[in-house]
mmCIF file of C-alpha atoms in Angstrom:
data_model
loop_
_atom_site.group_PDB
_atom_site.id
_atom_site.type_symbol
_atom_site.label_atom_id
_atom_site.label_comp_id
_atom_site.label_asym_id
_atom_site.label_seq_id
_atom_site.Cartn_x
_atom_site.Cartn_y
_atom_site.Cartn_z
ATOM 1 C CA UNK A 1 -3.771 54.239 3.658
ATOM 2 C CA UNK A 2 -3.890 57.365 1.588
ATOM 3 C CA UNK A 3 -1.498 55.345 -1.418
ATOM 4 C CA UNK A 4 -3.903 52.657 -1.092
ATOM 5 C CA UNK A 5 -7.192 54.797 -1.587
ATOM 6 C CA UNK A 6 -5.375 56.442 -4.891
ATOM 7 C CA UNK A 7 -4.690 52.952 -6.241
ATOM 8 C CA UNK A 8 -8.356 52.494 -6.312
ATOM 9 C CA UNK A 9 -10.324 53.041 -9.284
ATOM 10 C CA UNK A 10 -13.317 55.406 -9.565
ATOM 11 C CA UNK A 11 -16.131 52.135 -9.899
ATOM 12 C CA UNK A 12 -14.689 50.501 -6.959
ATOM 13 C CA UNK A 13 -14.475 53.815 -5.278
ATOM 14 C CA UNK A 14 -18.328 54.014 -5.151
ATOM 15 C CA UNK A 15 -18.903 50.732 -3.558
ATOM 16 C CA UNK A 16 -16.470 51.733 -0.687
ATOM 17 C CA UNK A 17 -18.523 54.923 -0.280
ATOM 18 C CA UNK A 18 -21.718 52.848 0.640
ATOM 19 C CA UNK A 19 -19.654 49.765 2.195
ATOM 20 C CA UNK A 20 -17.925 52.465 5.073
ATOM 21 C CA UNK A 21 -21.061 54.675 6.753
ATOM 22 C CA UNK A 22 -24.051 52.216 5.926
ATOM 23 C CA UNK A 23 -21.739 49.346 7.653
ATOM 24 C CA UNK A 24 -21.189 51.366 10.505
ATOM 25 C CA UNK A 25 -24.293 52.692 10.898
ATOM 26 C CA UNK A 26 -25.649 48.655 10.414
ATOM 27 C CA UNK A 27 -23.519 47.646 12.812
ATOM 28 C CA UNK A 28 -24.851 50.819 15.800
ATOM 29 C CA UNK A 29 -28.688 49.505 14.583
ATOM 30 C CA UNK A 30 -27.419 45.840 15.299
ATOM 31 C CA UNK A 31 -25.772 46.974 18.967
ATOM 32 C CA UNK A 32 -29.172 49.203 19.981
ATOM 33 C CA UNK A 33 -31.194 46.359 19.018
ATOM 34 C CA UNK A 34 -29.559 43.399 20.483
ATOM 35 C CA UNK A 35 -29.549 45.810 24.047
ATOM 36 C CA UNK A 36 -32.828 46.857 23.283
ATOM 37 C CA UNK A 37 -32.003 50.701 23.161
ATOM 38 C CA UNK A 38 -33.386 50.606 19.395
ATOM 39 C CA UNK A 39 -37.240 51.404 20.936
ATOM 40 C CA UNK A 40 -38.464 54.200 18.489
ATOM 41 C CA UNK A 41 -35.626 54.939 16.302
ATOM 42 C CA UNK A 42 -37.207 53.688 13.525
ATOM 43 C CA UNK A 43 -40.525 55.943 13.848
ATOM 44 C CA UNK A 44 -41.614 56.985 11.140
ATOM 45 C CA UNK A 45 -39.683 55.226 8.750
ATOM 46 C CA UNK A 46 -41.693 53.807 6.254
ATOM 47 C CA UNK A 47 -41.213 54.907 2.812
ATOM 48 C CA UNK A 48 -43.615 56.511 0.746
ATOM 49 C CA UNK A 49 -42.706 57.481 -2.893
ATOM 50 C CA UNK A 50 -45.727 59.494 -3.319
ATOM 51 C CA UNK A 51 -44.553 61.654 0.168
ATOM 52 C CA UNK A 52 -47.392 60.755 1.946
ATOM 53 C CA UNK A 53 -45.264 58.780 5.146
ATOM 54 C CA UNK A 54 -48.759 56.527 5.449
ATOM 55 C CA UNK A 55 -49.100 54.939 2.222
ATOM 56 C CA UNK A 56 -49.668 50.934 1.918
ATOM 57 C CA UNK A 57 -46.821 49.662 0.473
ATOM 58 C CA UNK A 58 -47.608 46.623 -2.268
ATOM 59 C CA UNK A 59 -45.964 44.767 0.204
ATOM 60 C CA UNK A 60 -48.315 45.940 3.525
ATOM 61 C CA UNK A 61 -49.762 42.924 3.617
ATOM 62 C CA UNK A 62 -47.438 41.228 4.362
ATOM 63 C CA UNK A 63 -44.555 43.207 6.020
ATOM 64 C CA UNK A 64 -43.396 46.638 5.911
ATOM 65 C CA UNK A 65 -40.793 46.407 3.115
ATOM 66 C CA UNK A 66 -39.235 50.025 2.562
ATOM 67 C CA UNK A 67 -38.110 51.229 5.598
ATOM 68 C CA UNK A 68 -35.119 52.784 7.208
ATOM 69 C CA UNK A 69 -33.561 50.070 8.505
ATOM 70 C CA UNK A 70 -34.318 47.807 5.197
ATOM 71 C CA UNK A 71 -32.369 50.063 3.323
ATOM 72 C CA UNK A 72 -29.593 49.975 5.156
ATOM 73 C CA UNK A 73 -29.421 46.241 5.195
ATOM 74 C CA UNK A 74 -29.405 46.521 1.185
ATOM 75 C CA UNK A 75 -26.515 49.517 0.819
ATOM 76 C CA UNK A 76 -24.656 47.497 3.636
ATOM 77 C CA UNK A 77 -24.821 44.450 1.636
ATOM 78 C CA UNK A 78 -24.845 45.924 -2.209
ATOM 79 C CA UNK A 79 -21.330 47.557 -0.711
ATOM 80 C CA UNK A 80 -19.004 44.373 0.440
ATOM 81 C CA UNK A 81 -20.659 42.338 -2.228
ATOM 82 C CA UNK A 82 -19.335 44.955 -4.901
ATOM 83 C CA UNK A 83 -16.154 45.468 -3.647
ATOM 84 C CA UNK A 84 -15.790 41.268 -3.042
ATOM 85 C CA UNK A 85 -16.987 40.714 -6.848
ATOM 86 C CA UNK A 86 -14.996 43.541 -8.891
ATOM 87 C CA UNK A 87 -11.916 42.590 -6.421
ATOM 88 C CA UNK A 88 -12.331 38.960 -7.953
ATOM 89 C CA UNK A 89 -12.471 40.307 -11.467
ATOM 90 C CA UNK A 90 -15.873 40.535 -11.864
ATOM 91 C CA UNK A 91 -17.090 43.062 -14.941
ATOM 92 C CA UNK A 92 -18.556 46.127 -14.113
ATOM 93 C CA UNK A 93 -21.793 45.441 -15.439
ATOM 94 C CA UNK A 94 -22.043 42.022 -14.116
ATOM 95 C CA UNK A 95 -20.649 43.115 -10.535
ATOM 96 C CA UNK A 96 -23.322 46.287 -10.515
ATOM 97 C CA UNK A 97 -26.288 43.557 -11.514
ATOM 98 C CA UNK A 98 -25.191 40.798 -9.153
ATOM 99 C CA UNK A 99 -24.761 43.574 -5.690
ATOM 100 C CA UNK A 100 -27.741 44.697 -6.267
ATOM 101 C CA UNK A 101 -29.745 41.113 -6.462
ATOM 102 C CA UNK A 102 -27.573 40.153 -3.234
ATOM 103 C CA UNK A 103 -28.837 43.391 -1.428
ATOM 104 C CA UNK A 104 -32.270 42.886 -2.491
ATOM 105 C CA UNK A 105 -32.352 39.352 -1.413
ATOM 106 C CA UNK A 106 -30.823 39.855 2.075
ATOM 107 C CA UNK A 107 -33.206 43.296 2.836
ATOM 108 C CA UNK A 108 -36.080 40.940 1.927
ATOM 109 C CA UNK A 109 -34.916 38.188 4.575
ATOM 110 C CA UNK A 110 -33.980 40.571 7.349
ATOM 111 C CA UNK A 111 -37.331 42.268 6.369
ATOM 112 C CA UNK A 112 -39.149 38.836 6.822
ATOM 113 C CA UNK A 113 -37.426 37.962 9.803
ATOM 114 C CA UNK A 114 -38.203 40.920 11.662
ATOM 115 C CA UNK A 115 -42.107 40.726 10.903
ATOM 116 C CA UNK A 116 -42.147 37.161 12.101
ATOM 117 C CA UNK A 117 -40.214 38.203 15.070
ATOM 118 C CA UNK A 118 -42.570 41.140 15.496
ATOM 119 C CA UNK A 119 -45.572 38.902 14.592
ATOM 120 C CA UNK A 120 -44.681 36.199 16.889
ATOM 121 C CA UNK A 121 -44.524 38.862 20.536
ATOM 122 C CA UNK A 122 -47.618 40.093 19.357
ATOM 123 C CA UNK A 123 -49.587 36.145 19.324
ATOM 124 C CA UNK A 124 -49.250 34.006 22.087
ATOM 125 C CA UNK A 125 -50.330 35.012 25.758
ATOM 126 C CA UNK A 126 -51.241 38.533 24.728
ATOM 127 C CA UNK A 127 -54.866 39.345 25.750
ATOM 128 C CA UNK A 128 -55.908 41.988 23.446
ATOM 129 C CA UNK A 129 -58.745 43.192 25.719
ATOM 130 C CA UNK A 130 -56.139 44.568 28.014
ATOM 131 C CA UNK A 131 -55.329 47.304 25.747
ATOM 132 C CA UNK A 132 -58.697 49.026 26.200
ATOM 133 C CA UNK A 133 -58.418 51.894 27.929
ATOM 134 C CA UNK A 134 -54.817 52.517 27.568
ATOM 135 C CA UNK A 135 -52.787 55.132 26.222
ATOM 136 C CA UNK A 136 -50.559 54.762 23.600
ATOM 137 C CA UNK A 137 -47.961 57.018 20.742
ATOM 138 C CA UNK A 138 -48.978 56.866 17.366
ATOM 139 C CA UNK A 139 -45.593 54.995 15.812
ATOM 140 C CA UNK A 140 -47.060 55.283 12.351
ATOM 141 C CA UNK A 141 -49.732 57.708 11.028
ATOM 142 C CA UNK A 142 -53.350 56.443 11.547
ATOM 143 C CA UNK A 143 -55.563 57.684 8.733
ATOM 144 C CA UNK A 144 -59.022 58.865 9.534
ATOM 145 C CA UNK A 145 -62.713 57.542 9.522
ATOM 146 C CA UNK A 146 -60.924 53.527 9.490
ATOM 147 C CA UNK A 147 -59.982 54.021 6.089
ATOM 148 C CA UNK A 148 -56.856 52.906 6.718
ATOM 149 C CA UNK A 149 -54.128 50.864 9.363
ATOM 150 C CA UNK A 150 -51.472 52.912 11.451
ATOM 151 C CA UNK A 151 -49.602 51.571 14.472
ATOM 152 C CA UNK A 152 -49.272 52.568 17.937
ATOM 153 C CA UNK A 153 -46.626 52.084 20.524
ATOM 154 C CA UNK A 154 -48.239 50.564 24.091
ATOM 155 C CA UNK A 155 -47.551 49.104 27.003
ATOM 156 C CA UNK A 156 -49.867 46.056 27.404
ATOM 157 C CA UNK A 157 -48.887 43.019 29.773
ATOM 158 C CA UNK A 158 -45.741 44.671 31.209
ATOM 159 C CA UNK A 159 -43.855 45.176 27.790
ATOM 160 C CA UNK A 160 -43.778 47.777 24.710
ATOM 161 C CA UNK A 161 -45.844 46.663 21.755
ATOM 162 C CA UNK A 162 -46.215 47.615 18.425
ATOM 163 C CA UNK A 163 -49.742 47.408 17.004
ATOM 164 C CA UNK A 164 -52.063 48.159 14.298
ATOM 165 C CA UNK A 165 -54.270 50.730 14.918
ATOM 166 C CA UNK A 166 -57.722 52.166 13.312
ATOM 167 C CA UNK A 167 -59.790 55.405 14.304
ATOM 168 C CA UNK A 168 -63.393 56.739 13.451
ATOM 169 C CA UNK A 169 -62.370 60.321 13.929
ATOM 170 C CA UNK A 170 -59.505 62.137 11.981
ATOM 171 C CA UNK A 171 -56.249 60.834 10.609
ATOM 172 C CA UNK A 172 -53.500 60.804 14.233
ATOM 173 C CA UNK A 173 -50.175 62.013 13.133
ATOM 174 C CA UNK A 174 -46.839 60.490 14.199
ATOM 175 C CA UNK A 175 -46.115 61.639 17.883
ATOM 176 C CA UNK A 176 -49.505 62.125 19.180
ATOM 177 C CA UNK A 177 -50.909 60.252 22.362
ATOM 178 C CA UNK A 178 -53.932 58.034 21.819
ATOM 179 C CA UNK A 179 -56.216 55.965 24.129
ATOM 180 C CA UNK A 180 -57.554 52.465 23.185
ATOM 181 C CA UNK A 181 -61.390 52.270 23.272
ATOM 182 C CA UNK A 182 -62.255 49.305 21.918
ATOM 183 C CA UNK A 183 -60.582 46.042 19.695
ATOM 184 C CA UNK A 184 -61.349 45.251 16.574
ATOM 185 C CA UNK A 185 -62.484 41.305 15.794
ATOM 186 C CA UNK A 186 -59.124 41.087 13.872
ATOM 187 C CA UNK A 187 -57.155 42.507 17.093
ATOM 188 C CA UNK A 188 -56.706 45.971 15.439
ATOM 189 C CA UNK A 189 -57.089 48.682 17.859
ATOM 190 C CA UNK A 190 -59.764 51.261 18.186
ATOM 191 C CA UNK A 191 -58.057 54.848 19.107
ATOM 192 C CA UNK A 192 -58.663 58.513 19.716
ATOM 193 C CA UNK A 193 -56.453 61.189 20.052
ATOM 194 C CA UNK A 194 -56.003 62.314 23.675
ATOM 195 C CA UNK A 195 -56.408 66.126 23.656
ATOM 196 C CA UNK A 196 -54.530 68.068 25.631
ATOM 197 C CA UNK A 197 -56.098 71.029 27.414
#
């Protein structure tokens, strides 16, 4: 083992040192969520460049693309697709450009797949209505006076949903325990923070 990681060059080196830990920590993510043990690991894990944990991403409307799990998808992939190319003979430059595209594009189907997944248990049977006056955790920071969407963690029907969630007093940070008190016509909920005495 040891002669076999000297006989490695420094570029392919690097690949092996994102290929090792993201895979194994891909493949723990992949065992909590097929047993459904995952339920709140991923709070708070939306990406904000700016440092502000809330910020719309250009891609909010459609599905939370920087997150936690996202990037491990992409280091996962960018890894074994690195050390598959330069092992082929691939050129540096080319093998660097071509992991990269292959980790993009997989992120951006696992991050479209989960959405629709997430999308589709939120339609069907659920009555909305039966959220209202139910408590709930803030999953991701709501900000305050509407001016913004967080989400909320809730038991509605029997099961744990995720949810969009507004407020008309102040911004709700992650953590904090919030009860529904009314819906939105778009199904977005109404909160406020539960205060404890």
């Amino acid at each position: 083992m040891a002669e076999w990681w000297a006989n490695i060059d420094g570029f392919e080196k690097i690949y092996w040192y994102f290929a090792i830990p993201f895979t194994l920590v891909f493949t723990i993510q992949l065992v909590l969520s097929f047993t459904g043990m995952d339920d709140g690991i991923d709070a708070g894990d939306d990406i904000d460049f700016s440092g502000d944990i809330d910020s719309d991403s250009i891609f909010d409307g459609m599905f939370r693309f920087f997150t936690v799990k996202n990037f491990i998808t992409f280091f996962t992939v960018f890894g074994w697709t690195g050390i598959t190319l330069y092992n082929l003979g691939v050129n540096k430059a080319l093998t660097t450009i071509l992991s990269t595209i292959s980790g993009i594009i997989v992120m951006s189907i696992v991050a479209f797949l989960f959405y629709s997944i997430t999308k589709l248990a939120e339609s069907g049977t659920l009555d909305f209505k039966n959220a209202i006056g139910k408590t709930g955790e803030v999953y991701i920071p709501i900000p305050s006076k509407q001016d913004g969407i967080g989400k909320v963690h809730i038991t509605i029907q029997g099961a744990i949903r995720e949810l969009d969630a507004m407020t008309t007093g102040k911004s709700i940070p992650t953590g904090k325990m919030v009860e529904v008190s009314s819906i939105s016509s778009n199904n977005i909920l109404i909160v406020k923070e539960i205060k404890h005495k």
